[in-house]
């Protein structure tokens, strides 16, 4: 019922910035909380950030707090992840998801294919 497509990934140097976007189609976008997750090679998928349906509440993993910002524009059916002060440890495939507000992957019902973020040292 919901399709999600991420974009904005790429190669960036340590200390640089990237802005990821996720465009949703199908059911009403504004009715879902949204989250960003990432998975690095040899690692399990981990939570990055979440935002509730209205955008008034946000939640971040401690590893990205102060560097990343999640936001949404319901009129454009889009959620964003602004990533600043990037580190090599941030290298991963980043995926967006739609569902309930929280950090657990089982709270989310729909997932995008992901976009690669590579931070060079």
PDB file of C-alpha atoms in Angstrom:
ATOM      1  CA  UNK A   1       0.000   0.000   0.000  1.00  0.00           C
ATOM      2  CA  UNK A   2       2.977   2.310   0.617  1.00  0.00           C
ATOM      3  CA  UNK A   3       6.003   2.603  -1.635  1.00  0.00           C
ATOM      4  CA  UNK A   4       9.157   4.377  -0.464  1.00  0.00           C
ATOM      5  CA  UNK A   5      12.075   5.530  -2.623  1.00  0.00           C
ATOM      6  CA  UNK A   6      15.269   6.948  -1.124  1.00  0.00           C
ATOM      7  CA  UNK A   7      17.756   9.224  -2.859  1.00  0.00           C
ATOM      8  CA  UNK A   8      20.666  11.523  -2.054  1.00  0.00           C
ATOM      9  CA  UNK A   9      23.340   9.011  -1.117  1.00  0.00           C
ATOM     10  CA  UNK A  10      26.864   9.162  -2.455  1.00  0.00           C
ATOM     11  CA  UNK A  11      30.543   9.498  -1.636  1.00  0.00           C
ATOM     12  CA  UNK A  12      31.648  12.235   0.740  1.00  0.00           C
ATOM     13  CA  UNK A  13      34.815  13.059   2.681  1.00  0.00           C
ATOM     14  CA  UNK A  14      35.057  12.947   6.447  1.00  0.00           C
ATOM     15  CA  UNK A  15      33.423  16.070   7.881  1.00  0.00           C
ATOM     16  CA  UNK A  16      31.199  16.583   4.872  1.00  0.00           C
ATOM     17  CA  UNK A  17      27.428  16.632   4.567  1.00  0.00           C
ATOM     18  CA  UNK A  18      24.693  14.819   2.679  1.00  0.00           C
ATOM     19  CA  UNK A  19      20.926  15.190   2.590  1.00  0.00           C
ATOM     20  CA  UNK A  20      18.879  12.060   2.043  1.00  0.00           C
ATOM     21  CA  UNK A  21      15.271  12.136   0.937  1.00  0.00           C
ATOM     22  CA  UNK A  22      12.526   9.529   0.901  1.00  0.00           C
ATOM     23  CA  UNK A  23       9.437  10.002  -1.260  1.00  0.00           C
ATOM     24  CA  UNK A  24       6.304   8.037  -0.405  1.00  0.00           C
ATOM     25  CA  UNK A  25       3.354   7.039  -2.557  1.00  0.00           C
ATOM     26  CA  UNK A  26       0.201   5.024  -1.956  1.00  0.00           C
ATOM     27  CA  UNK A  27      -1.616   5.566   1.324  1.00  0.00           C
ATOM     28  CA  UNK A  28      -1.796   8.945   3.008  1.00  0.00           C
ATOM     29  CA  UNK A  29       1.769   9.820   3.955  1.00  0.00           C
ATOM     30  CA  UNK A  30       0.826  12.064   6.862  1.00  0.00           C
ATOM     31  CA  UNK A  31      -0.788   9.178   8.771  1.00  0.00           C
ATOM     32  CA  UNK A  32       2.549   7.390   9.331  1.00  0.00           C
ATOM     33  CA  UNK A  33       5.523   7.929  11.547  1.00  0.00           C
ATOM     34  CA  UNK A  34       8.783   7.657   9.600  1.00  0.00           C
ATOM     35  CA  UNK A  35      12.191   6.312  10.477  1.00  0.00           C
ATOM     36  CA  UNK A  36      15.689   6.032   9.069  1.00  0.00           C
ATOM     37  CA  UNK A  37      17.823   2.931   9.568  1.00  0.00           C
ATOM     38  CA  UNK A  38      21.246   1.924   8.296  1.00  0.00           C
ATOM     39  CA  UNK A  39      23.212  -1.255   7.733  1.00  0.00           C
ATOM     40  CA  UNK A  40      26.975  -1.406   7.294  1.00  0.00           C
ATOM     41  CA  UNK A  41      28.863  -4.401   5.812  1.00  0.00           C
ATOM     42  CA  UNK A  42      29.086  -7.191   8.361  1.00  0.00           C
ATOM     43  CA  UNK A  43      26.791  -5.344  10.765  1.00  0.00           C
ATOM     44  CA  UNK A  44      23.145  -5.682  11.702  1.00  0.00           C
ATOM     45  CA  UNK A  45      20.662  -3.002  10.746  1.00  0.00           C
ATOM     46  CA  UNK A  46      20.532  -0.219  13.313  1.00  0.00           C
ATOM     47  CA  UNK A  47      18.198   2.624  14.132  1.00  0.00           C
ATOM     48  CA  UNK A  48      19.222   6.155  13.144  1.00  0.00           C
ATOM     49  CA  UNK A  49      16.293   8.560  13.596  1.00  0.00           C
ATOM     50  CA  UNK A  50      12.493   8.718  13.748  1.00  0.00           C
ATOM     51  CA  UNK A  51       9.791  11.360  13.385  1.00  0.00           C
ATOM     52  CA  UNK A  52       6.098  11.154  14.252  1.00  0.00           C
ATOM     53  CA  UNK A  53       3.245  11.801  11.840  1.00  0.00           C
ATOM     54  CA  UNK A  54       3.086  15.559  12.446  1.00  0.00           C
ATOM     55  CA  UNK A  55       6.827  16.141  12.834  1.00  0.00           C
ATOM     56  CA  UNK A  56       6.496  17.486  16.376  1.00  0.00           C
ATOM     57  CA  UNK A  57       8.413  14.573  17.943  1.00  0.00           C
ATOM     58  CA  UNK A  58      11.821  13.270  16.897  1.00  0.00           C
ATOM     59  CA  UNK A  59      14.172  10.643  18.292  1.00  0.00           C
ATOM     60  CA  UNK A  60      17.824   9.930  17.469  1.00  0.00           C
ATOM     61  CA  UNK A  61      20.386   7.245  18.084  1.00  0.00           C
ATOM     62  CA  UNK A  62      23.135   8.477  20.395  1.00  0.00           C
ATOM     63  CA  UNK A  63      25.737   7.915  17.673  1.00  0.00           C
ATOM     64  CA  UNK A  64      24.174  10.565  15.407  1.00  0.00           C
ATOM     65  CA  UNK A  65      22.576  12.984  17.867  1.00  0.00           C
ATOM     66  CA  UNK A  66      23.795  16.522  17.251  1.00  0.00           C
ATOM     67  CA  UNK A  67      24.990  15.676  13.736  1.00  0.00           C
ATOM     68  CA  UNK A  68      21.879  14.371  11.950  1.00  0.00           C
ATOM     69  CA  UNK A  69      18.456  15.997  11.642  1.00  0.00           C
ATOM     70  CA  UNK A  70      15.256  14.273  10.535  1.00  0.00           C
ATOM     71  CA  UNK A  71      12.383  16.309   9.104  1.00  0.00           C
ATOM     72  CA  UNK A  72       9.311  15.826   6.951  1.00  0.00           C
ATOM     73  CA  UNK A  73       7.154  17.727   4.496  1.00  0.00           C
ATOM     74  CA  UNK A  74       3.758  16.061   4.365  1.00  0.00           C
ATOM     75  CA  UNK A  75       2.620  18.253   1.474  1.00  0.00           C
ATOM     76  CA  UNK A  76       5.424  16.705  -0.602  1.00  0.00           C
ATOM     77  CA  UNK A  77       5.099  13.191   0.858  1.00  0.00           C
ATOM     78  CA  UNK A  78       8.778  13.355   1.743  1.00  0.00           C
ATOM     79  CA  UNK A  79      10.975  12.724   4.772  1.00  0.00           C
ATOM     80  CA  UNK A  80      14.569  13.981   4.950  1.00  0.00           C
ATOM     81  CA  UNK A  81      17.741  13.122   6.800  1.00  0.00           C
ATOM     82  CA  UNK A  82      20.292  15.928   6.927  1.00  0.00           C
ATOM     83  CA  UNK A  83      23.688  14.452   7.809  1.00  0.00           C
ATOM     84  CA  UNK A  84      26.515  16.745   8.905  1.00  0.00           C
ATOM     85  CA  UNK A  85      30.024  16.124  10.248  1.00  0.00           C
ATOM     86  CA  UNK A  86      30.056  12.713   8.619  1.00  0.00           C
ATOM     87  CA  UNK A  87      32.480  10.055   9.819  1.00  0.00           C
ATOM     88  CA  UNK A  88      33.735   6.842   8.173  1.00  0.00           C
ATOM     89  CA  UNK A  89      31.665   4.960  10.757  1.00  0.00           C
ATOM     90  CA  UNK A  90      28.540   6.410   9.101  1.00  0.00           C
ATOM     91  CA  UNK A  91      29.204   4.407   5.924  1.00  0.00           C
ATOM     92  CA  UNK A  92      26.179   2.190   5.314  1.00  0.00           C
ATOM     93  CA  UNK A  93      23.078   1.610   3.241  1.00  0.00           C
ATOM     94  CA  UNK A  94      20.417   3.964   4.587  1.00  0.00           C
ATOM     95  CA  UNK A  95      16.758   2.942   4.365  1.00  0.00           C
ATOM     96  CA  UNK A  96      13.581   4.789   5.243  1.00  0.00           C
ATOM     97  CA  UNK A  97      10.549   3.100   6.750  1.00  0.00           C
ATOM     98  CA  UNK A  98       6.906   3.932   7.483  1.00  0.00           C
ATOM     99  CA  UNK A  99       4.900   2.738  10.479  1.00  0.00           C
ATOM    100  CA  UNK A 100       4.723   3.399  14.196  1.00  0.00           C
ATOM    101  CA  UNK A 101       6.925   5.918  15.965  1.00  0.00           C
ATOM    102  CA  UNK A 102       9.923   4.306  17.650  1.00  0.00           C
ATOM    103  CA  UNK A 103      13.380   2.824  17.291  1.00  0.00           C
ATOM    104  CA  UNK A 104      12.520  -0.876  16.887  1.00  0.00           C
ATOM    105  CA  UNK A 105      12.459  -2.241  13.351  1.00  0.00           C
ATOM    106  CA  UNK A 106       9.346  -4.305  14.054  1.00  0.00           C
ATOM    107  CA  UNK A 107       7.326  -1.113  14.555  1.00  0.00           C
ATOM    108  CA  UNK A 108       7.579  -0.316  10.844  1.00  0.00           C
ATOM    109  CA  UNK A 109       5.397  -1.791   8.111  1.00  0.00           C
ATOM    110  CA  UNK A 110       6.958  -0.526   4.878  1.00  0.00           C
ATOM    111  CA  UNK A 111      10.566  -0.167   3.749  1.00  0.00           C
ATOM    112  CA  UNK A 112      12.452   1.420   0.892  1.00  0.00           C
ATOM    113  CA  UNK A 113      15.302  -0.236  -1.003  1.00  0.00           C
ATOM    114  CA  UNK A 114      17.953   1.994   0.521  1.00  0.00           C
ATOM    115  CA  UNK A 115      20.638   4.376  -0.696  1.00  0.00           C
ATOM    116  CA  UNK A 116      24.392   3.964  -0.237  1.00  0.00           C
ATOM    117  CA  UNK A 117      26.333   6.486   1.836  1.00  0.00           C
ATOM    118  CA  UNK A 118      30.119   6.195   1.784  1.00  0.00           C
ATOM    119  CA  UNK A 119      32.353   8.423   3.914  1.00  0.00           C
ATOM    120  CA  UNK A 120      36.027   8.335   2.984  1.00  0.00           C
ATOM    121  CA  UNK A 121      38.784   8.752   5.548  1.00  0.00           C
TER     122      UNK A 121
END
